[in-house]
Amino acid sequence: MKAFLTAALAAILFAGHAQSSELPRTLRVGSDITSPPYIYFDDNKLPAGFDAEFMSLLGKAGNFKIEFLDTRFENLILGIGADKFDVIASSMFIKPERAKQIDFIPYGNAGLGFASLATSDFKPENAAALCGKKIAIIKGAAYIDMIRNLCSENGNSVDIREFPSSAEASQAVLSGNVDAQADDAAVLKVAEDKTGGRLVITTKEVLYPVVLGIGVSKSHPEMKTTLEAAFDQIKADGTYQKLLTAYNISAPTEAQYKAAIGQ
């Protein structure tokens, strides 16, 4: 009976693209491998980061091998439509216009966070706390105007110092030239770890979250079903939550996902 149930489960998990074929045992994963800490090449030229680890966990749970195909971001949806890969895993924001082209499985929230010196009394938890302070931000970040406008509406101002990279913004905090750093929450977790805790994340949750999703073709709903089954396994065994915690990323709610796809 146990052998029969195991065989039945395998048949369900690896049902084919069509009735007569099987799902690929090697998942071809399209990803723009240039976006640390979400996905990048490590010193051994292997994919690393949140997306790489997440897909590795899904692969183990679903008994798939994972093959990453480095593809520029603007070509990812086109590529999955042309069957160049089976899954997109590239910290892709879920948007209504994208949800019309591909199906998504939501797996994380990107968003804003703040960090300051561990020895500082200034520990901002919300954007309003930045008003009247000197803040380091990566040049051209989308939330610069949002912070300035918020402070202006409160009758205050904020001294935003823009830097070419997140690492340089972190260094400005370490040197005492600014009061805090604002950046992607997962990026700040890297800074906290690399500085040995000299920098600490001060926000209690991801602010202004944007839902991230892995993408699959609408032509292959069985692929989505199988990946969701593997996802359920890593939620149940706790490895998904450990991954979220390691990267300072939160799990999206159903309401956040529905809003992201425009429902």
mmCIF file of N, CA and C in Angstrom, residues 123-244:
data_model
loop_
_atom_site.group_PDB
_atom_site.id
_atom_site.type_symbol
_atom_site.label_atom_id
_atom_site.label_comp_id
_atom_site.label_asym_id
_atom_site.label_seq_id
_atom_site.Cartn_x
_atom_site.Cartn_y
_atom_site.Cartn_z
ATOM 1 N N LYS A 123 16.964 55.559 16.006
ATOM 2 C CA LYS A 123 16.543 54.255 15.480
ATOM 3 C C LYS A 123 15.184 54.418 14.777
ATOM 4 N N PRO A 124 15.175 54.974 13.554
ATOM 5 C CA PRO A 124 13.906 55.245 12.866
ATOM 6 C C PRO A 124 13.149 53.980 12.501
ATOM 7 N N GLU A 125 11.847 53.995 12.790
ATOM 8 C CA GLU A 125 11.001 52.851 12.468
ATOM 9 C C GLU A 125 10.023 53.157 11.346
ATOM 10 N N ASN A 126 9.849 54.442 11.018
ATOM 11 C CA ASN A 126 8.947 54.816 9.934
ATOM 12 C C ASN A 126 9.536 56.002 9.191
ATOM 13 N N ALA A 127 8.990 56.278 8.003
ATOM 14 C CA ALA A 127 9.552 57.319 7.154
ATOM 15 C C ALA A 127 9.473 58.697 7.783
ATOM 16 N N ALA A 128 8.439 58.961 8.561
ATOM 17 C CA ALA A 128 8.287 60.268 9.195
ATOM 18 C C ALA A 128 9.438 60.574 10.146
ATOM 19 N N ALA A 129 10.042 59.525 10.703
ATOM 20 C CA ALA A 129 11.140 59.721 11.648
ATOM 21 C C ALA A 129 12.391 60.272 10.974
ATOM 22 N N LEU A 130 12.455 60.192 9.636
ATOM 23 C CA LEU A 130 13.633 60.669 8.914
ATOM 24 C C LEU A 130 13.651 62.190 8.774
ATOM 25 N N CYS A 131 12.510 62.810 8.944
ATOM 26 C CA CYS A 131 12.413 64.263 8.745
ATOM 27 C C CYS A 131 13.347 64.998 9.719
ATOM 28 N N GLY A 132 14.084 65.967 9.168
ATOM 29 C CA GLY A 132 15.028 66.722 9.967
ATOM 30 C C GLY A 132 16.373 66.051 10.136
ATOM 31 N N LYS A 133 16.570 64.880 9.493
ATOM 32 C CA LYS A 133 17.802 64.118 9.627
ATOM 33 C C LYS A 133 18.559 64.064 8.299
ATOM 34 N N LYS A 134 19.826 63.623 8.369
ATOM 35 C CA LYS A 134 20.633 63.384 7.178
ATOM 36 C C LYS A 134 20.564 61.888 6.849
ATOM 37 N N ILE A 135 20.110 61.580 5.637
ATOM 38 C CA ILE A 135 19.835 60.193 5.267
ATOM 39 C C ILE A 135 20.611 59.818 4.011
ATOM 40 N N ALA A 136 21.280 58.676 4.043
ATOM 41 C CA ALA A 136 22.012 58.150 2.900
ATOM 42 C C ALA A 136 21.111 57.216 2.090
ATOM 43 N N ILE A 137 21.089 57.420 0.787
ATOM 44 C CA ILE A 137 20.252 56.618 -0.113
ATOM 45 C C ILE A 137 21.018 56.392 -1.413
ATOM 46 N N ILE A 138 20.829 55.238 -2.013
ATOM 47 C CA ILE A 138 21.443 54.974 -3.309
ATOM 48 C C ILE A 138 20.868 55.934 -4.349
ATOM 49 N N LYS A 139 21.716 56.413 -5.216
ATOM 50 C CA LYS A 139 21.326 57.440 -6.196
ATOM 51 C C LYS A 139 20.166 56.968 -7.072
ATOM 52 N N GLY A 140 19.160 57.817 -7.207
ATOM 53 C CA GLY A 140 18.037 57.545 -8.091
ATOM 54 C C GLY A 140 16.981 56.615 -7.531
ATOM 55 N N ALA A 141 17.060 56.279 -6.248
ATOM 56 C CA ALA A 141 16.080 55.356 -5.659
ATOM 57 C C ALA A 141 14.665 55.913 -5.776
ATOM 58 N N ALA A 142 13.719 55.015 -6.009
ATOM 59 C CA ALA A 142 12.337 55.423 -6.270
ATOM 60 C C ALA A 142 11.689 56.119 -5.083
ATOM 61 N N TYR A 143 12.142 55.817 -3.869
ATOM 62 C CA TYR A 143 11.473 56.361 -2.689
ATOM 63 C C TYR A 143 12.048 57.685 -2.201
ATOM 64 N N ILE A 144 13.007 58.275 -2.937
ATOM 65 C CA ILE A 144 13.570 59.571 -2.533
ATOM 66 C C ILE A 144 12.484 60.642 -2.498
ATOM 67 N N ASP A 145 11.739 60.751 -3.594
ATOM 68 C CA ASP A 145 10.679 61.768 -3.654
ATOM 69 C C ASP A 145 9.589 61.499 -2.625
ATOM 70 N N MET A 146 9.307 60.229 -2.384
ATOM 71 C CA MET A 146 8.280 59.881 -1.403
ATOM 72 C C MET A 146 8.668 60.391 -0.015
ATOM 73 N N ILE A 147 9.928 60.197 0.371
ATOM 74 C CA ILE A 147 10.384 60.652 1.686
ATOM 75 C C ILE A 147 10.374 62.178 1.763
ATOM 76 N N ARG A 148 10.856 62.819 0.707
ATOM 77 C CA ARG A 148 10.869 64.289 0.694
ATOM 78 C C ARG A 148 9.453 64.852 0.784
ATOM 79 N N ASN A 149 8.546 64.269 0.018
ATOM 80 C CA ASN A 149 7.161 64.767 0.018
ATOM 81 C C ASN A 149 6.506 64.557 1.370
ATOM 82 N N LEU A 150 6.772 63.421 1.992
ATOM 83 C CA LEU A 150 6.203 63.138 3.308
ATOM 84 C C LEU A 150 6.657 64.182 4.327
ATOM 85 N N CYS A 151 7.953 64.490 4.313
ATOM 86 C CA CYS A 151 8.472 65.470 5.262
ATOM 87 C C CYS A 151 7.921 66.859 4.960
ATOM 88 N N SER A 152 7.813 67.176 3.664
ATOM 89 C CA SER A 152 7.274 68.482 3.275
ATOM 90 C C SER A 152 5.833 68.647 3.737
ATOM 91 N N GLU A 153 5.044 67.587 3.612
ATOM 92 C CA GLU A 153 3.650 67.634 4.044
ATOM 93 C C GLU A 153 3.542 67.840 5.550
ATOM 94 N N ASN A 154 4.575 67.409 6.281
ATOM 95 C CA ASN A 154 4.590 67.569 7.732
ATOM 96 C C ASN A 154 5.251 68.876 8.151
ATOM 97 N N GLY A 155 5.537 69.738 7.152
ATOM 98 C CA GLY A 155 6.140 71.025 7.460
ATOM 99 C C GLY A 155 7.591 70.927 7.848
ATOM 100 N N ASN A 156 8.260 69.891 7.354
ATOM 101 C CA ASN A 156 9.652 69.667 7.714
ATOM 102 C C ASN A 156 10.454 69.409 6.440
ATOM 103 N N SER A 157 11.708 69.137 6.582
ATOM 104 C CA SER A 157 12.552 68.801 5.447
ATOM 105 C C SER A 157 13.441 67.623 5.832
ATOM 106 N N VAL A 158 14.104 67.054 4.843
ATOM 107 C CA VAL A 158 15.028 65.958 5.100
ATOM 108 C C VAL A 158 16.249 66.167 4.210
ATOM 109 N N ASP A 159 17.412 65.941 4.765
ATOM 110 C CA ASP A 159 18.668 66.118 4.030
ATOM 111 C C ASP A 159 19.085 64.764 3.452
ATOM 112 N N ILE A 160 18.718 64.524 2.199
ATOM 113 C CA ILE A 160 19.015 63.248 1.558
ATOM 114 C C ILE A 160 20.336 63.342 0.810
ATOM 115 N N ARG A 161 21.258 62.458 1.145
ATOM 116 C CA ARG A 161 22.552 62.365 0.468
ATOM 117 C C ARG A 161 22.528 61.121 -0.421
ATOM 118 N N GLU A 162 22.689 61.307 -1.713
ATOM 119 C CA GLU A 162 22.641 60.190 -2.662
ATOM 120 C C GLU A 162 24.050 59.661 -2.949
ATOM 121 N N PHE A 163 24.173 58.338 -3.000
ATOM 122 C CA PHE A 163 25.454 57.683 -3.225
ATOM 123 C C PHE A 163 25.363 56.723 -4.408
ATOM 124 N N PRO A 164 26.488 56.494 -5.112
ATOM 125 C CA PRO A 164 26.447 55.615 -6.289
ATOM 126 C C PRO A 164 26.070 54.168 -5.986
ATOM 127 N N SER A 165 26.333 53.708 -4.772
ATOM 128 C CA SER A 165 26.031 52.320 -4.415
ATOM 129 C C SER A 165 25.511 52.240 -2.989
ATOM 130 N N SER A 166 24.857 51.125 -2.692
ATOM 131 C CA SER A 166 24.364 50.899 -1.330
ATOM 132 C C SER A 166 25.521 50.784 -0.337
ATOM 133 N N ALA A 167 26.623 50.166 -0.788
ATOM 134 C CA ALA A 167 27.783 50.004 0.093
ATOM 135 C C ALA A 167 28.351 51.354 0.505
ATOM 136 N N GLU A 168 28.381 52.320 -0.419
ATOM 137 C CA GLU A 168 28.888 53.657 -0.097
ATOM 138 C C GLU A 168 27.938 54.398 0.839
ATOM 139 N N ALA A 169 26.636 54.151 0.671
ATOM 140 C CA ALA A 169 25.667 54.742 1.591
ATOM 141 C C ALA A 169 25.867 54.190 3.005
ATOM 142 N N SER A 170 26.127 52.898 3.095
ATOM 143 C CA SER A 170 26.385 52.283 4.404
ATOM 144 C C SER A 170 27.635 52.869 5.039
ATOM 145 N N GLN A 171 28.663 53.095 4.227
ATOM 146 C CA GLN A 171 29.908 53.647 4.740
ATOM 147 C C GLN A 171 29.700 55.045 5.304
ATOM 148 N N ALA A 172 28.785 55.803 4.677
ATOM 149 C CA ALA A 172 28.484 57.153 5.179
ATOM 150 C C ALA A 172 27.890 57.105 6.575
ATOM 151 N N VAL A 173 27.086 56.086 6.848
ATOM 152 C CA VAL A 173 26.530 55.916 8.196
ATOM 153 C C VAL A 173 27.645 55.525 9.168
ATOM 154 N N LEU A 174 28.486 54.584 8.755
ATOM 155 C CA LEU A 174 29.568 54.114 9.616
ATOM 156 C C LEU A 174 30.537 55.238 9.986
ATOM 157 N N SER A 175 30.742 56.159 9.041
ATOM 158 C CA SER A 175 31.679 57.260 9.279
ATOM 159 C C SER A 175 31.050 58.414 10.054
ATOM 160 N N GLY A 176 29.731 58.342 10.278
ATOM 161 C CA GLY A 176 29.049 59.387 11.029
ATOM 162 C C GLY A 176 28.658 60.595 10.204
ATOM 163 N N ASN A 177 28.766 60.491 8.887
ATOM 164 C CA ASN A 177 28.418 61.626 8.026
ATOM 165 C C ASN A 177 26.911 61.785 7.839
ATOM 166 N N VAL A 178 26.162 60.731 8.082
ATOM 167 C CA VAL A 178 24.702 60.777 8.007
ATOM 168 C C VAL A 178 24.136 60.056 9.223
ATOM 169 N N ASP A 179 22.845 60.250 9.441
ATOM 170 C CA ASP A 179 22.208 59.652 10.619
ATOM 171 C C ASP A 179 21.720 58.227 10.385
ATOM 172 N N ALA A 180 21.338 57.929 9.139
ATOM 173 C CA ALA A 180 20.772 56.612 8.858
ATOM 174 C C ALA A 180 20.814 56.350 7.353
ATOM 175 N N GLN A 181 20.581 55.124 6.998
ATOM 176 C CA GLN A 181 20.509 54.714 5.597
ATOM 177 C C GLN A 181 19.115 54.184 5.300
ATOM 178 N N ALA A 182 18.579 54.554 4.141
ATOM 179 C CA ALA A 182 17.310 54.005 3.661
ATOM 180 C C ALA A 182 17.596 53.181 2.415
ATOM 181 N N ASP A 183 17.067 51.969 2.375
ATOM 182 C CA ASP A 183 17.336 51.107 1.218
ATOM 183 C C ASP A 183 16.372 49.929 1.248
ATOM 184 N N ASP A 184 16.472 49.085 0.229
ATOM 185 C CA ASP A 184 15.720 47.843 0.213
ATOM 186 C C ASP A 184 16.043 47.059 1.489
ATOM 187 N N ALA A 185 15.021 46.499 2.111
ATOM 188 C CA ALA A 185 15.209 45.832 3.397
ATOM 189 C C ALA A 185 16.189 44.667 3.320
ATOM 190 N N ALA A 186 16.169 43.936 2.201
ATOM 191 C CA ALA A 186 17.091 42.810 2.053
ATOM 192 C C ALA A 186 18.521 43.291 1.846
ATOM 193 N N VAL A 187 18.694 44.412 1.158
ATOM 194 C CA VAL A 187 20.024 45.001 0.978
ATOM 195 C C VAL A 187 20.604 45.415 2.327
ATOM 196 N N LEU A 188 19.764 45.975 3.190
ATOM 197 C CA LEU A 188 20.224 46.391 4.510
ATOM 198 C C LEU A 188 20.636 45.198 5.369
ATOM 199 N N LYS A 189 19.989 44.063 5.160
ATOM 200 C CA LYS A 189 20.379 42.860 5.919
ATOM 201 C C LYS A 189 21.799 42.455 5.552
ATOM 202 N N VAL A 190 22.168 42.581 4.284
ATOM 203 C CA VAL A 190 23.538 42.292 3.851
ATOM 204 C C VAL A 190 24.508 43.238 4.554
ATOM 205 N N ALA A 191 24.152 44.537 4.604
ATOM 206 C CA ALA A 191 25.014 45.522 5.252
ATOM 207 C C ALA A 191 25.174 45.217 6.738
ATOM 208 N N GLU A 192 24.086 44.849 7.392
ATOM 209 C CA GLU A 192 24.136 44.514 8.813
ATOM 210 C C GLU A 192 25.083 43.344 9.056
ATOM 211 N N ASP A 193 24.972 42.326 8.213
ATOM 212 C CA ASP A 193 25.819 41.136 8.371
ATOM 213 C C ASP A 193 27.287 41.450 8.083
ATOM 214 N N LYS A 194 27.538 42.203 7.008
ATOM 215 C CA LYS A 194 28.914 42.479 6.610
ATOM 216 C C LYS A 194 29.644 43.389 7.589
ATOM 217 N N THR A 195 28.894 44.219 8.295
ATOM 218 C CA THR A 195 29.533 45.117 9.267
ATOM 219 C C THR A 195 29.603 44.507 10.662
ATOM 220 N N GLY A 196 29.214 43.262 10.767
ATOM 221 C CA GLY A 196 29.286 42.599 12.065
ATOM 222 C C GLY A 196 28.387 43.216 13.115
ATOM 223 N N GLY A 197 27.285 43.819 12.651
ATOM 224 C CA GLY A 197 26.340 44.411 13.585
ATOM 225 C C GLY A 197 26.648 45.846 13.961
ATOM 226 N N ARG A 198 27.672 46.454 13.346
ATOM 227 C CA ARG A 198 27.916 47.885 13.598
ATOM 228 C C ARG A 198 26.763 48.717 13.041
ATOM 229 N N LEU A 199 26.221 48.260 11.928
ATOM 230 C CA LEU A 199 24.976 48.808 11.411
ATOM 231 C C LEU A 199 23.850 47.880 11.832
ATOM 232 N N VAL A 200 22.725 48.440 12.251
ATOM 233 C CA VAL A 200 21.585 47.605 12.633
ATOM 234 C C VAL A 200 20.331 48.104 11.922
ATOM 235 N N ILE A 201 19.499 47.167 11.522
ATOM 236 C CA ILE A 201 18.217 47.510 10.903
ATOM 237 C C ILE A 201 17.280 47.993 12.008
ATOM 238 N N THR A 202 16.669 49.142 11.787
ATOM 239 C CA THR A 202 15.834 49.747 12.828
ATOM 240 C C THR A 202 14.339 49.590 12.572
ATOM 241 N N THR A 203 13.957 49.261 11.357
ATOM 242 C CA THR A 203 12.544 49.064 11.038
ATOM 243 C C THR A 203 12.089 47.688 11.524
ATOM 244 N N LYS A 204 10.878 47.631 12.027
ATOM 245 C CA LYS A 204 10.343 46.385 12.573
ATOM 246 C C LYS A 204 9.701 45.510 11.502
ATOM 247 N N GLU A 205 9.374 46.110 10.367
ATOM 248 C CA GLU A 205 8.764 45.375 9.272
ATOM 249 C C GLU A 205 9.132 46.050 7.963
ATOM 250 N N VAL A 206 8.905 45.353 6.851
ATOM 251 C CA VAL A 206 9.160 45.922 5.532
ATOM 252 C C VAL A 206 8.128 47.017 5.265
ATOM 253 N N LEU A 207 8.600 48.218 4.931
ATOM 254 C CA LEU A 207 7.708 49.349 4.670
ATOM 255 C C LEU A 207 7.399 49.447 3.177
ATOM 256 N N TYR A 208 6.178 49.869 2.874
ATOM 257 C CA TYR A 208 5.736 50.033 1.487
ATOM 258 C C TYR A 208 6.043 48.769 0.663
ATOM 259 N N PRO A 209 5.554 47.620 1.121
ATOM 260 C CA PRO A 209 5.921 46.356 0.469
ATOM 261 C C PRO A 209 5.426 46.245 -0.965
ATOM 262 N N VAL A 210 6.254 45.609 -1.775
ATOM 263 C CA VAL A 210 5.923 45.256 -3.159
ATOM 264 C C VAL A 210 6.058 43.744 -3.273
ATOM 265 N N VAL A 211 5.027 43.082 -3.777
ATOM 266 C CA VAL A 211 5.007 41.622 -3.800
ATOM 267 C C VAL A 211 5.872 41.089 -4.938
ATOM 268 N N LEU A 212 6.733 40.139 -4.593
ATOM 269 C CA LEU A 212 7.572 39.449 -5.565
ATOM 270 C C LEU A 212 6.951 38.104 -5.900
ATOM 271 N N GLY A 213 7.142 37.639 -7.126
ATOM 272 C CA GLY A 213 6.589 36.338 -7.496
ATOM 273 C C GLY A 213 7.473 35.611 -8.485
ATOM 274 N N ILE A 214 7.445 34.282 -8.427
ATOM 275 C CA ILE A 214 8.028 33.511 -9.516
ATOM 276 C C ILE A 214 6.943 33.358 -10.584
ATOM 277 N N GLY A 215 7.358 33.339 -11.839
ATOM 278 C CA GLY A 215 6.405 33.323 -12.935
ATOM 279 C C GLY A 215 6.434 32.022 -13.701
ATOM 280 N N VAL A 216 5.261 31.596 -14.142
ATOM 281 C CA VAL A 216 5.144 30.407 -14.991
ATOM 282 C C VAL A 216 4.208 30.721 -16.145
ATOM 283 N N SER A 217 4.327 29.947 -17.199
ATOM 284 C CA SER A 217 3.512 30.173 -18.382
ATOM 285 C C SER A 217 2.052 29.815 -18.117
ATOM 286 N N LYS A 218 1.145 30.616 -18.643
ATOM 287 C CA LYS A 218 -0.271 30.303 -18.550
ATOM 288 C C LYS A 218 -0.617 29.068 -19.383
ATOM 289 N N SER A 219 0.262 28.701 -20.282
ATOM 290 C CA SER A 219 0.021 27.524 -21.128
ATOM 291 C C SER A 219 0.293 26.225 -20.390
ATOM 292 N N HIS A 220 0.954 26.311 -19.211
ATOM 293 C CA HIS A 220 1.314 25.095 -18.474
ATOM 294 C C HIS A 220 0.842 25.185 -17.023
ATOM 295 N N PRO A 221 -0.462 25.121 -16.802
ATOM 296 C CA PRO A 221 -0.970 25.241 -15.427
ATOM 297 C C PRO A 221 -0.484 24.117 -14.516
ATOM 298 N N GLU A 222 -0.135 22.982 -15.087
ATOM 299 C CA GLU A 222 0.360 21.866 -14.274
ATOM 300 C C GLU A 222 1.706 22.210 -13.633
ATOM 301 N N MET A 223 2.487 23.050 -14.288
ATOM 302 C CA MET A 223 3.748 23.497 -13.713
ATOM 303 C C MET A 223 3.483 24.326 -12.453
ATOM 304 N N LYS A 224 2.527 25.230 -12.523
ATOM 305 C CA LYS A 224 2.176 26.051 -11.367
ATOM 306 C C LYS A 224 1.674 25.173 -10.220
ATOM 307 N N THR A 225 0.832 24.191 -10.541
ATOM 308 C CA THR A 225 0.294 23.297 -9.514
ATOM 309 C C THR A 225 1.413 22.534 -8.815
ATOM 310 N N THR A 226 2.365 22.039 -9.580
ATOM 311 C CA THR A 226 3.463 21.267 -9.011
ATOM 312 C C THR A 226 4.365 22.133 -8.147
ATOM 313 N N LEU A 227 4.664 23.338 -8.604
ATOM 314 C CA LEU A 227 5.503 24.231 -7.815
ATOM 315 C C LEU A 227 4.798 24.673 -6.535
ATOM 316 N N GLU A 228 3.493 24.889 -6.606
ATOM 317 C CA GLU A 228 2.744 25.254 -5.405
ATOM 318 C C GLU A 228 2.761 24.116 -4.390
ATOM 319 N N ALA A 229 2.720 22.869 -4.876
ATOM 320 C CA ALA A 229 2.790 21.723 -3.967
ATOM 321 C C ALA A 229 4.153 21.679 -3.267
ATOM 322 N N ALA A 230 5.226 21.943 -4.022
ATOM 323 C CA ALA A 230 6.562 21.981 -3.428
ATOM 324 C C ALA A 230 6.679 23.147 -2.439
ATOM 325 N N PHE A 231 6.066 24.279 -2.792
ATOM 326 C CA PHE A 231 6.075 25.448 -1.916
ATOM 327 C C PHE A 231 5.382 25.126 -0.591
ATOM 328 N N ASP A 232 4.273 24.424 -0.663
ATOM 329 C CA ASP A 232 3.556 24.040 0.557
ATOM 330 C C ASP A 232 4.454 23.205 1.469
ATOM 331 N N GLN A 233 5.293 22.350 0.865
ATOM 332 C CA GLN A 233 6.182 21.506 1.660
ATOM 333 C C GLN A 233 7.212 22.338 2.422
ATOM 334 N N ILE A 234 7.817 23.323 1.751
ATOM 335 C CA ILE A 234 8.855 24.094 2.443
ATOM 336 C C ILE A 234 8.254 25.101 3.430
ATOM 337 N N LYS A 235 6.988 25.432 3.255
ATOM 338 C CA LYS A 235 6.307 26.207 4.288
ATOM 339 C C LYS A 235 6.094 25.339 5.525
ATOM 340 N N ALA A 236 5.661 24.109 5.287
ATOM 341 C CA ALA A 236 5.335 23.213 6.393
ATOM 342 C C ALA A 236 6.571 22.800 7.193
ATOM 343 N N ASP A 237 7.719 22.616 6.510
ATOM 344 C CA ASP A 237 8.905 22.146 7.239
ATOM 345 C C ASP A 237 9.752 23.284 7.828
ATOM 346 N N GLY A 238 9.327 24.527 7.590
ATOM 347 C CA GLY A 238 9.996 25.656 8.216
ATOM 348 C C GLY A 238 11.163 26.250 7.449
ATOM 349 N N THR A 239 11.586 25.617 6.352
ATOM 350 C CA THR A 239 12.756 26.123 5.630
ATOM 351 C C THR A 239 12.454 27.436 4.901
ATOM 352 N N TYR A 240 11.218 27.620 4.474
ATOM 353 C CA TYR A 240 10.844 28.876 3.816
ATOM 354 C C TYR A 240 10.945 30.037 4.791
ATOM 355 N N GLN A 241 10.424 29.878 5.990
ATOM 356 C CA GLN A 241 10.479 30.953 6.984
ATOM 357 C C GLN A 241 11.927 31.262 7.361
ATOM 358 N N LYS A 242 12.770 30.248 7.458
ATOM 359 C CA LYS A 242 14.179 30.481 7.768
ATOM 360 C C LYS A 242 14.838 31.320 6.676
ATOM 361 N N LEU A 243 14.480 31.045 5.426
ATOM 362 C CA LEU A 243 15.034 31.801 4.305
ATOM 363 C C LEU A 243 14.579 33.256 4.360
ATOM 364 N N LEU A 244 13.296 33.480 4.621
ATOM 365 C CA LEU A 244 12.786 34.848 4.743
ATOM 366 C C LEU A 244 13.526 35.616 5.832
#
